[in-house]
Amino acid sequence: MSTHAPSHEDAFETHHGHSHGHDAGHGTLKSYVTGFVLSVILTAIPFWLVMADVLDSAVLTAAIIMALGALQIVVHMIFFLHMNTRSEGGWTMMALIFTILLVAIALSGSLWVMHHLNTNMMPMSPEMMKNMP
């Protein structure tokens, strides 16, 4: 029986394959470039949709922008935060699922609030607006 307390796992041991079960993902140049390119594309598409007035429906444009925003959050989590099913015994995947759930709640709640603010705070008809001072 050893009287020494177990030493913590340092970066050298982890990097050189002497890890003790902590299979954390490490990014490569290729994964960082892929994440960057995807982030730029997922930022440019909504900008283009709005600035070029591509779609006739504002609701469809907003839905596409929100979907691309949620997708960009997932891209950042996978490519930059290295979340996968192997790291930390699967807990990072649980964090990814939790984040997706929170983003879905936040986006749907934001849409709900904006819709009801528009409906309840802007009840005037065009005829009422003509009579405004």
Coordinates of C-alpha atoms in Angstrom, one line a residue:
M1 CA 0.0 0.0 0.0
S2 CA 1.4 3.4 -1.0
T3 CA 1.5 6.3 1.4
H4 CA 1.8 8.8 -1.4
A5 CA -1.3 10.7 -2.4
P6 CA -2.1 10.3 -6.1
S7 CA -0.7 13.1 -8.1
H8 CA -2.9 15.2 -10.3
E9 CA -2.8 14.6 -14.0
D10 CA -0.7 17.2 -15.7
A11 CA -0.7 18.3 -19.3
F12 CA 2.5 16.4 -20.2
E13 CA 1.1 13.1 -19.0
T14 CA -2.2 13.8 -20.8
H15 CA -0.6 14.8 -24.0
H16 CA 1.8 11.9 -24.2
G17 CA -0.8 9.2 -23.8
H18 CA -0.4 8.6 -20.0
S19 CA -3.9 9.9 -19.3
H20 CA -6.0 8.1 -16.7
G21 CA -9.4 8.0 -18.4
H22 CA -9.9 11.6 -19.3
D23 CA -10.2 11.4 -23.0
A24 CA -10.6 15.1 -23.7
G25 CA -10.8 16.1 -27.4
H26 CA -8.0 18.3 -28.7
G27 CA -8.5 20.4 -31.7
T28 CA -6.4 20.2 -34.9
L29 CA -5.7 23.0 -37.3
K30 CA -8.1 21.3 -39.7
S31 CA -11.0 21.3 -37.1
Y32 CA -10.4 24.9 -36.2
V33 CA -10.4 26.0 -39.8
T34 CA -13.5 24.0 -40.5
G35 CA -15.2 25.6 -37.5
F36 CA -14.1 29.0 -38.6
V37 CA -15.3 28.5 -42.2
L38 CA -18.7 27.2 -41.0
S39 CA -19.0 30.1 -38.6
V40 CA -18.4 32.6 -41.4
I41 CA -20.9 30.9 -43.7
L42 CA -23.5 30.7 -40.9
T43 CA -23.0 34.4 -40.3
A44 CA -23.0 35.5 -43.9
I45 CA -26.2 33.7 -44.9
P46 CA -28.5 35.6 -42.5
F47 CA -26.8 38.9 -43.4
W48 CA -27.4 38.2 -47.1
L49 CA -31.0 37.1 -46.5
V50 CA -31.8 40.4 -44.8
M51 CA -29.7 42.9 -46.8
A52 CA -30.7 41.5 -50.2
D53 CA -34.3 41.0 -49.2
V54 CA -34.2 37.5 -50.7
L55 CA -37.4 36.1 -49.2
D56 CA -40.8 37.7 -49.4
S57 CA -41.9 36.4 -46.1
A58 CA -40.5 38.1 -43.0
V59 CA -41.6 35.2 -40.8
L60 CA -39.7 32.7 -43.0
T61 CA -36.7 34.9 -43.0
A62 CA -36.8 35.2 -39.2
A63 CA -37.2 31.4 -38.9
I64 CA -34.3 30.7 -41.1
I65 CA -32.1 33.2 -39.3
M66 CA -33.0 31.7 -35.9
A67 CA -32.3 28.1 -37.2
L68 CA -28.9 29.2 -38.5
G69 CA -28.1 30.9 -35.2
A70 CA -28.9 27.8 -33.3
L71 CA -26.8 25.8 -35.7
Q72 CA -23.9 28.2 -35.3
I73 CA -24.0 27.7 -31.5
V74 CA -23.7 23.9 -32.0
V75 CA -20.9 24.4 -34.5
H76 CA -19.0 26.5 -31.9
M77 CA -19.6 23.9 -29.2
I78 CA -18.3 21.1 -31.3
F79 CA -15.4 22.7 -33.2
F80 CA -14.1 25.1 -30.6
L81 CA -15.2 23.6 -27.2
H82 CA -14.5 20.1 -28.5
M83 CA -17.7 18.6 -27.2
N84 CA -18.1 14.9 -28.2
T85 CA -19.4 11.7 -26.8
R86 CA -16.0 10.5 -25.6
S87 CA -14.8 13.4 -23.5
E88 CA -15.3 13.4 -19.8
G89 CA -17.2 10.1 -19.9
G90 CA -20.0 11.6 -22.0
W91 CA -20.7 14.6 -19.8
T92 CA -19.8 17.1 -22.5
M93 CA -22.5 15.5 -24.8
M94 CA -25.0 16.0 -21.9
A95 CA -23.9 19.6 -21.7
L96 CA -24.4 19.9 -25.5
I97 CA -27.9 18.5 -25.2
F98 CA -28.7 20.8 -22.3
T99 CA -27.4 23.8 -24.2
I100 CA -29.5 22.9 -27.3
L101 CA -32.6 22.6 -25.0
L102 CA -31.9 26.0 -23.4
V103 CA -31.3 27.6 -26.8
A104 CA -34.6 26.2 -28.1
I105 CA -36.5 27.5 -25.0
A106 CA -34.8 30.9 -25.3
L107 CA -35.5 31.2 -29.0
S108 CA -39.1 30.1 -28.8
G109 CA -39.7 32.3 -25.8
S110 CA -38.2 35.3 -27.6
L111 CA -40.5 34.7 -30.6
W112 CA -43.5 34.3 -28.3
V113 CA -42.7 37.5 -26.5
M114 CA -42.1 39.5 -29.7
H115 CA -45.3 38.2 -31.2
H116 CA -47.4 39.1 -28.2
L117 CA -45.8 42.5 -27.9
N118 CA -46.5 43.2 -31.5
T119 CA -50.1 41.9 -31.2
N120 CA -51.0 43.6 -27.9
M121 CA -48.9 46.8 -28.1
M122 CA -49.7 47.7 -31.7
P123 CA -53.5 47.3 -32.0
M124 CA -54.0 50.2 -34.3
S125 CA -55.6 49.8 -37.7
P126 CA -54.4 51.9 -40.6
E127 CA -57.5 54.0 -40.3
M128 CA -56.7 54.8 -36.7
M129 CA -53.2 55.8 -37.7
K130 CA -54.5 58.3 -40.3
N131 CA -56.3 60.2 -37.5
M132 CA -53.2 60.4 -35.3
P133 CA -51.8 64.0 -34.8

